[in-house]
PDB file of N, CA and C in Angstrom:
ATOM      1  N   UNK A  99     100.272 -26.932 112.892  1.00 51.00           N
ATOM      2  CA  UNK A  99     100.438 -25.509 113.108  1.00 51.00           C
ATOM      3  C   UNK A  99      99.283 -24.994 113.970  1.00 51.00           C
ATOM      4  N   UNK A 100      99.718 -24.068 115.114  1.00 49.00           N
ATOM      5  CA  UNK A 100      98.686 -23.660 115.950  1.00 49.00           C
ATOM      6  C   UNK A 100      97.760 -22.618 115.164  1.00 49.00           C
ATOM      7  N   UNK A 101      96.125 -22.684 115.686  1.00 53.00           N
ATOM      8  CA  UNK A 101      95.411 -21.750 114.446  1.00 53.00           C
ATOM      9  C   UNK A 101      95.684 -20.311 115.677  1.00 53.00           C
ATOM     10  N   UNK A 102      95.508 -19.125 114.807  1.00 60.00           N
ATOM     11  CA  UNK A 102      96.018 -17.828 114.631  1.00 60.00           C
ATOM     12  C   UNK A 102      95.042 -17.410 116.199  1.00 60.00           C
ATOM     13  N   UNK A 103      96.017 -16.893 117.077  1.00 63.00           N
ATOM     14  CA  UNK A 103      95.538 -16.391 118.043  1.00 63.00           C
ATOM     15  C   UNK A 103      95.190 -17.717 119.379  1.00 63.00           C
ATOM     16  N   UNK A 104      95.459 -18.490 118.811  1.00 66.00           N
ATOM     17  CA  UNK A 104      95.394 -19.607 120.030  1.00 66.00           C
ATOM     18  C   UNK A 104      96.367 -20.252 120.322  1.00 66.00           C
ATOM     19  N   UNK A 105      96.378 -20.623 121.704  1.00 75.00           N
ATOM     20  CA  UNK A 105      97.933 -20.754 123.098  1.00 75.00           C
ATOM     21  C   UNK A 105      98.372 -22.065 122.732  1.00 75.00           C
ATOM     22  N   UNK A 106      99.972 -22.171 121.889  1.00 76.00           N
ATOM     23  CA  UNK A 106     100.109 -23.330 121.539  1.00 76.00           C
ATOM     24  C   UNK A 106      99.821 -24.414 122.785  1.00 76.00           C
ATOM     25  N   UNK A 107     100.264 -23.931 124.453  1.00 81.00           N
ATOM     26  CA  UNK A 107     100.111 -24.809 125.385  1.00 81.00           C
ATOM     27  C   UNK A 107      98.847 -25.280 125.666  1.00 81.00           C
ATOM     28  N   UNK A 108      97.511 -24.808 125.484  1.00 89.00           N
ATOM     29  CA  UNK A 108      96.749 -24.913 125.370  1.00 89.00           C
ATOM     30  C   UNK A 108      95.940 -26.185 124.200  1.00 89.00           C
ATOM     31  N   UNK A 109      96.616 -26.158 122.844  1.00 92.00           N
ATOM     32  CA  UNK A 109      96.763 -26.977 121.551  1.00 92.00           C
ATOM     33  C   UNK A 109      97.252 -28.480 122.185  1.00 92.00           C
ATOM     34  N   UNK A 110      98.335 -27.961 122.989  1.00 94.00           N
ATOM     35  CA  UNK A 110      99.100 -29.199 123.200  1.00 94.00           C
ATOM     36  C   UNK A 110      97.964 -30.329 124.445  1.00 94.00           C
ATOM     37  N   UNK A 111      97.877 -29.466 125.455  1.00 95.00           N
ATOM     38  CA  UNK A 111      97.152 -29.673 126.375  1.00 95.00           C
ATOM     39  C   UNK A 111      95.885 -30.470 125.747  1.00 95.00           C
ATOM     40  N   UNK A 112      95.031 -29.908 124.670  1.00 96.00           N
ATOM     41  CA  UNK A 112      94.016 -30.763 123.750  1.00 96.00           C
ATOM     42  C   UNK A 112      94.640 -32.015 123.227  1.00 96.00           C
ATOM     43  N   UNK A 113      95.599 -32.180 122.806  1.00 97.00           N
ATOM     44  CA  UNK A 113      96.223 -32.980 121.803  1.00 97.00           C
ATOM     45  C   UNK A 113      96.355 -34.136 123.340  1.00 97.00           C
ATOM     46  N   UNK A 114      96.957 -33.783 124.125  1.00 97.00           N
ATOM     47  CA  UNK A 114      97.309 -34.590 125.433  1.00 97.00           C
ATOM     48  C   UNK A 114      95.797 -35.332 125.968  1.00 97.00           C
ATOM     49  N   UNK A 115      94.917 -34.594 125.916  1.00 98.00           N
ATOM     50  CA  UNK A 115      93.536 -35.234 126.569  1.00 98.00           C
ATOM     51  C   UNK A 115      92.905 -36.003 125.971  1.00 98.00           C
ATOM     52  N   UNK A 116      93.242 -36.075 124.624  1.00 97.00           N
ATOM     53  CA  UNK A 116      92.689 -37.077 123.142  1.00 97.00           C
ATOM     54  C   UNK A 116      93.739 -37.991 122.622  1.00 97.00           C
ATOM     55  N   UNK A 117      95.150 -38.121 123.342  1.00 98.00           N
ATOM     56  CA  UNK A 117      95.514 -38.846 123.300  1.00 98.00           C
ATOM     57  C   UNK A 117      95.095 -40.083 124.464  1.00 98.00           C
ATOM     58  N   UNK A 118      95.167 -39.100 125.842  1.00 98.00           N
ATOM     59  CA  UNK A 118      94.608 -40.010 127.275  1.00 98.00           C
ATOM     60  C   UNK A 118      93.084 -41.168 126.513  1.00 98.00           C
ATOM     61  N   UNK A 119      92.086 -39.975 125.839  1.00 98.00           N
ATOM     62  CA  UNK A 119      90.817 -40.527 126.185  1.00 98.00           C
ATOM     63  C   UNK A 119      90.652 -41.593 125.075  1.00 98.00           C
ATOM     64  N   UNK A 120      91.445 -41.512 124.295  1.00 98.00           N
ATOM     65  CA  UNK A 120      91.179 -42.120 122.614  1.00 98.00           C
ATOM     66  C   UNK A 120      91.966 -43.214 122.863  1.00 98.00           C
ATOM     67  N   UNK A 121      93.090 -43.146 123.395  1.00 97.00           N
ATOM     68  CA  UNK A 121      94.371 -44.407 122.666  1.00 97.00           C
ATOM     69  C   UNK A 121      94.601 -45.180 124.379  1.00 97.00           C
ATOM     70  N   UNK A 122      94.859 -44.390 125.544  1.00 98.00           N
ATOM     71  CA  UNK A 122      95.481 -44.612 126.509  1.00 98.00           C
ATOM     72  C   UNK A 122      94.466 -45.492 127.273  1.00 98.00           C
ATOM     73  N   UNK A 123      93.104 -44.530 127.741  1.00 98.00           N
ATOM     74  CA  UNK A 123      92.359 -45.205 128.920  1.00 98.00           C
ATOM     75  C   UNK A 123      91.444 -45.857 128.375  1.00 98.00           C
ATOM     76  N   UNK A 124      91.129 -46.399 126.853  1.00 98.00           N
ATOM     77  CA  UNK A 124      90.628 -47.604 126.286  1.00 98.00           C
ATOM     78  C   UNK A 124      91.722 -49.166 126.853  1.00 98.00           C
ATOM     79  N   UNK A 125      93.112 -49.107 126.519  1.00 96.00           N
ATOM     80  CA  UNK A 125      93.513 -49.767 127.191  1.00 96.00           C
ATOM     81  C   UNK A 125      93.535 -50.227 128.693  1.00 96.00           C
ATOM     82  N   UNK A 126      93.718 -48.805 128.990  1.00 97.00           N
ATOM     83  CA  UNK A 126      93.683 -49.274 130.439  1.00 97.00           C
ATOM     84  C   UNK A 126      92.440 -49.606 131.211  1.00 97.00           C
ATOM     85  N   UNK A 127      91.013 -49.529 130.604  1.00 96.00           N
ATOM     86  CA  UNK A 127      89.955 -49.571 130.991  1.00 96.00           C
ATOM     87  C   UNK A 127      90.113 -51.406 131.217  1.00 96.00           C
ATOM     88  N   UNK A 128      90.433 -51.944 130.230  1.00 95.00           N
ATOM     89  CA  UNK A 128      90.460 -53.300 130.483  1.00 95.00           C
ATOM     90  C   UNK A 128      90.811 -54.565 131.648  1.00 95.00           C
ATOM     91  N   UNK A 129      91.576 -53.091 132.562  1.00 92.00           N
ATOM     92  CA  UNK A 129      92.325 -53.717 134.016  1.00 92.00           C
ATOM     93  C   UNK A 129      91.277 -52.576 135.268  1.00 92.00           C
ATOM     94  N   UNK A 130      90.121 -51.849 134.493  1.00 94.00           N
ATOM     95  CA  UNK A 130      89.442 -51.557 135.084  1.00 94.00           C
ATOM     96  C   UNK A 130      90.057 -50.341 135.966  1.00 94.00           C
ATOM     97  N   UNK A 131      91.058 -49.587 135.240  1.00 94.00           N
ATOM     98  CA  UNK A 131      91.844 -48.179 135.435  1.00 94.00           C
ATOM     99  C   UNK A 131      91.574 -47.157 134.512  1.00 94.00           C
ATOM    100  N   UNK A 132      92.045 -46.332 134.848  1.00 96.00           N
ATOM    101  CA  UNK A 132      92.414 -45.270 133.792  1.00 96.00           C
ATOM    102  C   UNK A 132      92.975 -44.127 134.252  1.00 96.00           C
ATOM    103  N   UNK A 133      93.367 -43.039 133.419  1.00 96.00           N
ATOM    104  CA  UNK A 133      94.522 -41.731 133.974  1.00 96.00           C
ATOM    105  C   UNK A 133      93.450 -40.615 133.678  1.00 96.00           C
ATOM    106  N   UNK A 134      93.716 -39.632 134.386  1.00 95.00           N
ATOM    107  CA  UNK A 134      93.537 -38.293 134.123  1.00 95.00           C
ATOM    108  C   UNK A 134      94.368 -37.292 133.891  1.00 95.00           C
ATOM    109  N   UNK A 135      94.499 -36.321 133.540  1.00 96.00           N
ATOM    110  CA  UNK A 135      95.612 -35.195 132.938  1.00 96.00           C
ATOM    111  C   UNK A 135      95.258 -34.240 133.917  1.00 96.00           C
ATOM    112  N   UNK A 136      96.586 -33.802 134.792  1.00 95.00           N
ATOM    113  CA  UNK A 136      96.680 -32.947 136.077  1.00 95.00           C
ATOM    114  C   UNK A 136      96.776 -31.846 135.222  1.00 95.00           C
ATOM    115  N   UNK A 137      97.640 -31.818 134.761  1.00 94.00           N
ATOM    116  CA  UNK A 137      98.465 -30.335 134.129  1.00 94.00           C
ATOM    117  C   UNK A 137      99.768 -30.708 133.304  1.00 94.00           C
ATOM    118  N   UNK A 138      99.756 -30.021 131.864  1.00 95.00           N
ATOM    119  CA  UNK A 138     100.656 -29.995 131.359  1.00 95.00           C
ATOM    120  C   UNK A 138     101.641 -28.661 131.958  1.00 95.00           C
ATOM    121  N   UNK A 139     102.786 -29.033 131.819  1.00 93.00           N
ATOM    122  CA  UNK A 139     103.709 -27.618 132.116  1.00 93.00           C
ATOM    123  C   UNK A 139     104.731 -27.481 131.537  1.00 93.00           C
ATOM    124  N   UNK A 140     105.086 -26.727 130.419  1.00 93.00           N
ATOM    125  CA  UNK A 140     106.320 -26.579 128.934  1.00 93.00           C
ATOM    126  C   UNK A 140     106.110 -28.297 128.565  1.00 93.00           C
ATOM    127  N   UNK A 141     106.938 -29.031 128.932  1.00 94.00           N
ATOM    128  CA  UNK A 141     107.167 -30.020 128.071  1.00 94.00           C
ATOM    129  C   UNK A 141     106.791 -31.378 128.773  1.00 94.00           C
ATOM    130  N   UNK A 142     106.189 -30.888 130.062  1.00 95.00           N
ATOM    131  CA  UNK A 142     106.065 -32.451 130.842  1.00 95.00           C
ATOM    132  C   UNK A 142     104.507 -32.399 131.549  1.00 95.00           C
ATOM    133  N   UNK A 143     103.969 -33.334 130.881  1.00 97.00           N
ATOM    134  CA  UNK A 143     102.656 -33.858 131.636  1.00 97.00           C
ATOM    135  C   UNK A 143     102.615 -34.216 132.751  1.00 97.00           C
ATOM    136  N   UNK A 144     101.663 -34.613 133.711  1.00 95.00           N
ATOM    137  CA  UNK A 144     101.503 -34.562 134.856  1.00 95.00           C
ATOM    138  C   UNK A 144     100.052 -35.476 135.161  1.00 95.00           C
ATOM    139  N   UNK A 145     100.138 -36.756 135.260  1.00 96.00           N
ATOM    140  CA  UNK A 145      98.709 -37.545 135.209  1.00 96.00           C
ATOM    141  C   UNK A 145      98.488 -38.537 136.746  1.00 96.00           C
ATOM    142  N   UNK A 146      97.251 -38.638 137.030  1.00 93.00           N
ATOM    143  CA  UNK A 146      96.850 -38.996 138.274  1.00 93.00           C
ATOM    144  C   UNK A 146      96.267 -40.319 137.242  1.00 93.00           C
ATOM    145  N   UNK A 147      96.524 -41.347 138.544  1.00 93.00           N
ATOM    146  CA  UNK A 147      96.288 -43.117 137.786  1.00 93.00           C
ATOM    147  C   UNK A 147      94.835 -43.173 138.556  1.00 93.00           C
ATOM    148  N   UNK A 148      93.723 -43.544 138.093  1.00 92.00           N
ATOM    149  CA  UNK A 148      92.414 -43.743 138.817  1.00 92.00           C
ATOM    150  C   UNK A 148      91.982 -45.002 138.582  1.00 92.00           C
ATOM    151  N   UNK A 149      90.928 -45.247 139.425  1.00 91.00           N
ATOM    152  CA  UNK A 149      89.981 -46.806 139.387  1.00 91.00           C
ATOM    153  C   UNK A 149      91.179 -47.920 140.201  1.00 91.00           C
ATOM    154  N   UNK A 150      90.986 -48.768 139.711  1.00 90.00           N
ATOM    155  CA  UNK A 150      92.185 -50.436 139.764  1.00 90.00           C
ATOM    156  C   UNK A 150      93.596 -49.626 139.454  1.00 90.00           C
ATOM    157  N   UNK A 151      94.072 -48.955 138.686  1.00 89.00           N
ATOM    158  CA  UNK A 151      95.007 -48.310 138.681  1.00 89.00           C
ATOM    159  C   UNK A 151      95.261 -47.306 140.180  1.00 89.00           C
ATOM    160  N   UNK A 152      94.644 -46.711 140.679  1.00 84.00           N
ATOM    161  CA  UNK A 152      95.504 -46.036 141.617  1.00 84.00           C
ATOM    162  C   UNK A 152      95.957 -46.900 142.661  1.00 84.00           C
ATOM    163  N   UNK A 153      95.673 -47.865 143.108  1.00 79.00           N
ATOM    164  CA  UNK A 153      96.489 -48.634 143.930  1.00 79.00           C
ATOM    165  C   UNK A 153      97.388 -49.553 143.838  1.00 79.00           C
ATOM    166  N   UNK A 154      97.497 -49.505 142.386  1.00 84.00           N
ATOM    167  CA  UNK A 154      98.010 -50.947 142.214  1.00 84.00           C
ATOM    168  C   UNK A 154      99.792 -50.872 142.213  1.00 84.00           C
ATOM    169  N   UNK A 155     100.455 -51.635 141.950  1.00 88.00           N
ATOM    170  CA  UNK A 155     101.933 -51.549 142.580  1.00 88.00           C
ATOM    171  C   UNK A 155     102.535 -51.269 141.687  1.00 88.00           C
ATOM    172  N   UNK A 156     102.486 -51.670 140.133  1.00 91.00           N
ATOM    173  CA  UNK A 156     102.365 -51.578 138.597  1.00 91.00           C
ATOM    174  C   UNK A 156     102.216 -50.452 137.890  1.00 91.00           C
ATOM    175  N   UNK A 157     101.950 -48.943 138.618  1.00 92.00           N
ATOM    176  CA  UNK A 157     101.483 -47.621 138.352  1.00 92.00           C
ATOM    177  C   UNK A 157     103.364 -47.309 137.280  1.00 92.00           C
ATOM    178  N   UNK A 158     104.244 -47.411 137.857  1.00 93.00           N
ATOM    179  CA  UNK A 158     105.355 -46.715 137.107  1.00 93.00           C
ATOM    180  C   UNK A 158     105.927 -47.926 136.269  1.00 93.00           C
ATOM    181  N   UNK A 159     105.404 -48.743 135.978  1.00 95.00           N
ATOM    182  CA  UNK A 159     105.943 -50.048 134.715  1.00 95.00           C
ATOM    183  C   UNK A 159     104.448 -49.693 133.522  1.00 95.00           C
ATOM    184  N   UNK A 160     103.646 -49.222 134.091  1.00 95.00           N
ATOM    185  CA  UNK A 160     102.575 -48.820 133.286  1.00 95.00           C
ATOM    186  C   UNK A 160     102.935 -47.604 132.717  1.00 95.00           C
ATOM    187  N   UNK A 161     103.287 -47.053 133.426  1.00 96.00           N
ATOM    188  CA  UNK A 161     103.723 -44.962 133.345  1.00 96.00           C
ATOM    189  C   UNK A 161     104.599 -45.128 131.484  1.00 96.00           C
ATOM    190  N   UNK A 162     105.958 -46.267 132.272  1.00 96.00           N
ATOM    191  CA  UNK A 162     106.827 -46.485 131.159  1.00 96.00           C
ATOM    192  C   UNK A 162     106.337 -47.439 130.401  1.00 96.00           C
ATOM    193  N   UNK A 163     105.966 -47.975 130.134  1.00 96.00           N
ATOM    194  CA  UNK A 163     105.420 -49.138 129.036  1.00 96.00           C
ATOM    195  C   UNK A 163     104.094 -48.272 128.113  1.00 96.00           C
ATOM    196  N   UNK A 164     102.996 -47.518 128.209  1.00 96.00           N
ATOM    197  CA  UNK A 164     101.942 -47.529 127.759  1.00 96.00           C
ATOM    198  C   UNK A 164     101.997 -46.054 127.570  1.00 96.00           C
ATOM    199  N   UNK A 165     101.977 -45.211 129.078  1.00 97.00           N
ATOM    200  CA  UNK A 165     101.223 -43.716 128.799  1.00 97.00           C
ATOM    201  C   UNK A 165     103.097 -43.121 128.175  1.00 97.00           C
ATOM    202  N   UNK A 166     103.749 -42.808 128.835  1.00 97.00           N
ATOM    203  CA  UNK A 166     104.922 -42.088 128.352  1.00 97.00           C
ATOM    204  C   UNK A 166     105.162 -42.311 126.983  1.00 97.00           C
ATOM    205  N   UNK A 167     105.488 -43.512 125.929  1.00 97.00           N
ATOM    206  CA  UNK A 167     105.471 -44.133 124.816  1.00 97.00           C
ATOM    207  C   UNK A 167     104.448 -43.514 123.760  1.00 97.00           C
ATOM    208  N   UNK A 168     103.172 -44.000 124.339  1.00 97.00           N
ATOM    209  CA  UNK A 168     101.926 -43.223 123.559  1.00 97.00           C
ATOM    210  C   UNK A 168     101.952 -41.801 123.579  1.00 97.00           C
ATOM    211  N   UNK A 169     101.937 -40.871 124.590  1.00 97.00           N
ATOM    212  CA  UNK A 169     102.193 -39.511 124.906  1.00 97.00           C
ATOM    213  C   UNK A 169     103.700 -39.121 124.124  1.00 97.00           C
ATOM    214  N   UNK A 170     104.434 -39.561 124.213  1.00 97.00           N
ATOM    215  CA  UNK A 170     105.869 -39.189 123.637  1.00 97.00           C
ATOM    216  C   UNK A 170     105.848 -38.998 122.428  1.00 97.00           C
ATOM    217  N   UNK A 171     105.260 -40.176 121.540  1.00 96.00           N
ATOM    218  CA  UNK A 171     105.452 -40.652 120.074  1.00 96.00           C
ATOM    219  C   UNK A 171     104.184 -39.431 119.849  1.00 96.00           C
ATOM    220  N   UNK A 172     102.802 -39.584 120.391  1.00 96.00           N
ATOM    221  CA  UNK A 172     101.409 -38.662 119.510  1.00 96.00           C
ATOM    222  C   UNK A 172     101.285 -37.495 119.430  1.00 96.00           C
ATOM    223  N   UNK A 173     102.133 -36.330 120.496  1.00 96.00           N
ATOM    224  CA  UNK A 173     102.015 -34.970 121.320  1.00 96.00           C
ATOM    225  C   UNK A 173     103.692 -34.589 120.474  1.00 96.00           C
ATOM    226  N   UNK A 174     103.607 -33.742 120.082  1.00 94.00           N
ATOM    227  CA  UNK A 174     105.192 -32.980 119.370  1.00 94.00           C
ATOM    228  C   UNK A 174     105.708 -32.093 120.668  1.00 94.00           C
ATOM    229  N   UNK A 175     106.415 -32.249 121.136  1.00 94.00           N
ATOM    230  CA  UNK A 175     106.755 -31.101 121.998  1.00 94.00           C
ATOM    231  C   UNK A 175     107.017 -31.830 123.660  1.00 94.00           C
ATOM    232  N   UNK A 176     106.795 -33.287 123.622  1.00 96.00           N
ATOM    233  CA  UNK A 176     106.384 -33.755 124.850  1.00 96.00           C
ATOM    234  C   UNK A 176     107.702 -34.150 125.434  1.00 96.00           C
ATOM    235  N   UNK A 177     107.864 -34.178 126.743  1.00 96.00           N
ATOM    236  CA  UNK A 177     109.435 -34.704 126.963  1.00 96.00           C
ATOM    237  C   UNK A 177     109.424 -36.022 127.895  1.00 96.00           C
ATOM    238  N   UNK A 178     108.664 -35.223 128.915  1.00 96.00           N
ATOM    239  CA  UNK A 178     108.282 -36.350 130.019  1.00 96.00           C
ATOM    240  C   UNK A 178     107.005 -36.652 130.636  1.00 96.00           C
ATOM    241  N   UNK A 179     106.395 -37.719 131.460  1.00 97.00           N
ATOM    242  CA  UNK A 179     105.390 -37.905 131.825  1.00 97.00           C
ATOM    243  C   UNK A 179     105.675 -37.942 133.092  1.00 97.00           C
ATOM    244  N   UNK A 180     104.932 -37.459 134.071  1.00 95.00           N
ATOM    245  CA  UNK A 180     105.217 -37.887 135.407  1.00 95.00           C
ATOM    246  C   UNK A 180     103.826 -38.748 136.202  1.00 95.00           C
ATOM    247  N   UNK A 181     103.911 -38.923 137.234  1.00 93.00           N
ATOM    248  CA  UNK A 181     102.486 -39.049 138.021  1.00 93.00           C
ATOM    249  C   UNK A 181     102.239 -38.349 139.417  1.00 93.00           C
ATOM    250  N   UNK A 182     101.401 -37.806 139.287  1.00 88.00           N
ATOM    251  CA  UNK A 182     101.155 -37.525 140.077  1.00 88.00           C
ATOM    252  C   UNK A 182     101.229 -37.713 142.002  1.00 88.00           C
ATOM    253  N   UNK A 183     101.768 -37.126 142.587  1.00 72.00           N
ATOM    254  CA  UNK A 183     102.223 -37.717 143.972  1.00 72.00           C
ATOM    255  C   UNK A 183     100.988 -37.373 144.691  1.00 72.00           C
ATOM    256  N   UNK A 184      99.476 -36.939 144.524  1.00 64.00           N
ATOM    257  CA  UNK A 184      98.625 -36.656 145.390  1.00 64.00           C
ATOM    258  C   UNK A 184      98.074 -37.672 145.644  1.00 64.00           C
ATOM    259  N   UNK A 185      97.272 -37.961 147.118  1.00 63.00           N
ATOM    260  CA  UNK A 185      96.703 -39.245 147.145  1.00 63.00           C
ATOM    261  C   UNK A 185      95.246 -39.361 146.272  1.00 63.00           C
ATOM    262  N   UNK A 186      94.543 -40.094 146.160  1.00 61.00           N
ATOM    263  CA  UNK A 186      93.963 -40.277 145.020  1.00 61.00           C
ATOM    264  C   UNK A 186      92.493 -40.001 146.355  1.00 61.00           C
ATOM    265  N   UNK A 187      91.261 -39.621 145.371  1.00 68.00           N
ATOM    266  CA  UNK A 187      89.589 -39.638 146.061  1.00 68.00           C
ATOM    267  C   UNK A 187      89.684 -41.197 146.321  1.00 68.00           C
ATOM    268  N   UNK A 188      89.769 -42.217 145.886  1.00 69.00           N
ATOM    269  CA  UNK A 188      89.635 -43.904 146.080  1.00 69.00           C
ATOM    270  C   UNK A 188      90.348 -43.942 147.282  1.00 69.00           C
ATOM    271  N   UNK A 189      91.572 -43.518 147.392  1.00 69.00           N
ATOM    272  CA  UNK A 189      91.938 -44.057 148.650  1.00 69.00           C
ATOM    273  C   UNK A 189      91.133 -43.343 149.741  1.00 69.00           C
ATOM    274  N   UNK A 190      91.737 -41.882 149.786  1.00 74.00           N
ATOM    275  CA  UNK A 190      90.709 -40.984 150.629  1.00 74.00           C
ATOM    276  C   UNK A 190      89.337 -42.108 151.318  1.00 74.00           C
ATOM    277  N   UNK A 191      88.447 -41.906 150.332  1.00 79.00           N
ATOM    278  CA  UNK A 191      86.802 -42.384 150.946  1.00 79.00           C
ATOM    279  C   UNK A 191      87.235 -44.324 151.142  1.00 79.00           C
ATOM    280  N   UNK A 192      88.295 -45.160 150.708  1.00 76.00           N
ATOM    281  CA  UNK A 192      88.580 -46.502 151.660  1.00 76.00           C
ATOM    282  C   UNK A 192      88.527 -45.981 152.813  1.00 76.00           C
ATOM    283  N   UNK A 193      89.577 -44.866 153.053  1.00 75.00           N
ATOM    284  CA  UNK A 193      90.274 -44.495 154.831  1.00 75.00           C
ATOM    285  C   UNK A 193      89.377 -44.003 155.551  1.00 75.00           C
ATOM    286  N   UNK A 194      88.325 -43.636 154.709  1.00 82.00           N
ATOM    287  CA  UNK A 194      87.286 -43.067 155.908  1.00 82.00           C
ATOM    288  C   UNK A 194      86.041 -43.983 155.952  1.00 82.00           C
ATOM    289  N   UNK A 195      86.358 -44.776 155.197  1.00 84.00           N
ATOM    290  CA  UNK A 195      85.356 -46.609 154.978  1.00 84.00           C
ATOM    291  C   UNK A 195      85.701 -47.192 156.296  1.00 84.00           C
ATOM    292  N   UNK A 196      87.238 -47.110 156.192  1.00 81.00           N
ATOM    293  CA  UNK A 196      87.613 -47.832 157.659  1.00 81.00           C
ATOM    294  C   UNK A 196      87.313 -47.307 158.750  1.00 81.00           C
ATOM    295  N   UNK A 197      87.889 -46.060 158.641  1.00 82.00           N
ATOM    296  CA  UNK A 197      87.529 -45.204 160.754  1.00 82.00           C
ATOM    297  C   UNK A 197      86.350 -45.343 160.610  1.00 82.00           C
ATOM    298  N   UNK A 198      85.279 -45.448 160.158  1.00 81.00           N
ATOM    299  CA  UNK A 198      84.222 -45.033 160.421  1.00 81.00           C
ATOM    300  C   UNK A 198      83.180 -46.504 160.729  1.00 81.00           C
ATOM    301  N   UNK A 199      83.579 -47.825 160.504  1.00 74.00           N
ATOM    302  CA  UNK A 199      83.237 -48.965 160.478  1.00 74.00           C
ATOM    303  C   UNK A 199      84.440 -49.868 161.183  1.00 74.00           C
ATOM    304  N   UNK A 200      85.451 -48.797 162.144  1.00 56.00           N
ATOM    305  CA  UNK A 200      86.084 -49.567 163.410  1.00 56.00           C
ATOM    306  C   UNK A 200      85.255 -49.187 164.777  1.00 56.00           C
ATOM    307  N   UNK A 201      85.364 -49.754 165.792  1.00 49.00           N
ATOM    308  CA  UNK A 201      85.217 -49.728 166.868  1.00 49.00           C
ATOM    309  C   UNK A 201      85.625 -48.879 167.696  1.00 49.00           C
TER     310      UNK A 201
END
């Protein structure tokens, strides 16, 4: 039950970031990844894949196998998970690793 005067989306949004930091990116730390929480919005999360995770090819067999599952079952109210379509800071500063160390 939400306490008196505070934004259940807000509750949920907590409940979502302690699920990421507690259950989710302990696992995924092990492949030397982990997620961040973009924005919840009514019923669907919204997470950016970072480290070894943002490039890897494996991002939506991970999405469905680990974060959606964990997020679905721990968060009451949750429907869907998505990922994020922005390009990630890792790639960004590679691409400017490269122009800047071509010829």
């Amino acid at each position: 039950m939400a306490e008196m005067g505070r934004d259940p989306s807000e509750e949920m949004e907590e409940q979502v970031r302690s699920v990421i930091e507690n259950t989710i990116n302990p696992e995924l730390l092990k492949h030397n990844g982990w997620i961040e929480l973009v924005q919840v919005t009514g019923d669907t999360v919204c997470v950016r894949f970072r480290g070894a995770c943002s490039g890897c090819l494996s991002v939506y067999e991970t999405l469905d196998a680990i974060v959606k599952p964990k997020l679905m079952e721990t968060v009451k109210g949750i429907r869907d998970v998505m990922v994020s379509d922005e390009v990630s800071e890792e790639l960004i500063e590679f691409s400017r690793s490269l122009f800047t160390h071509q010829k």
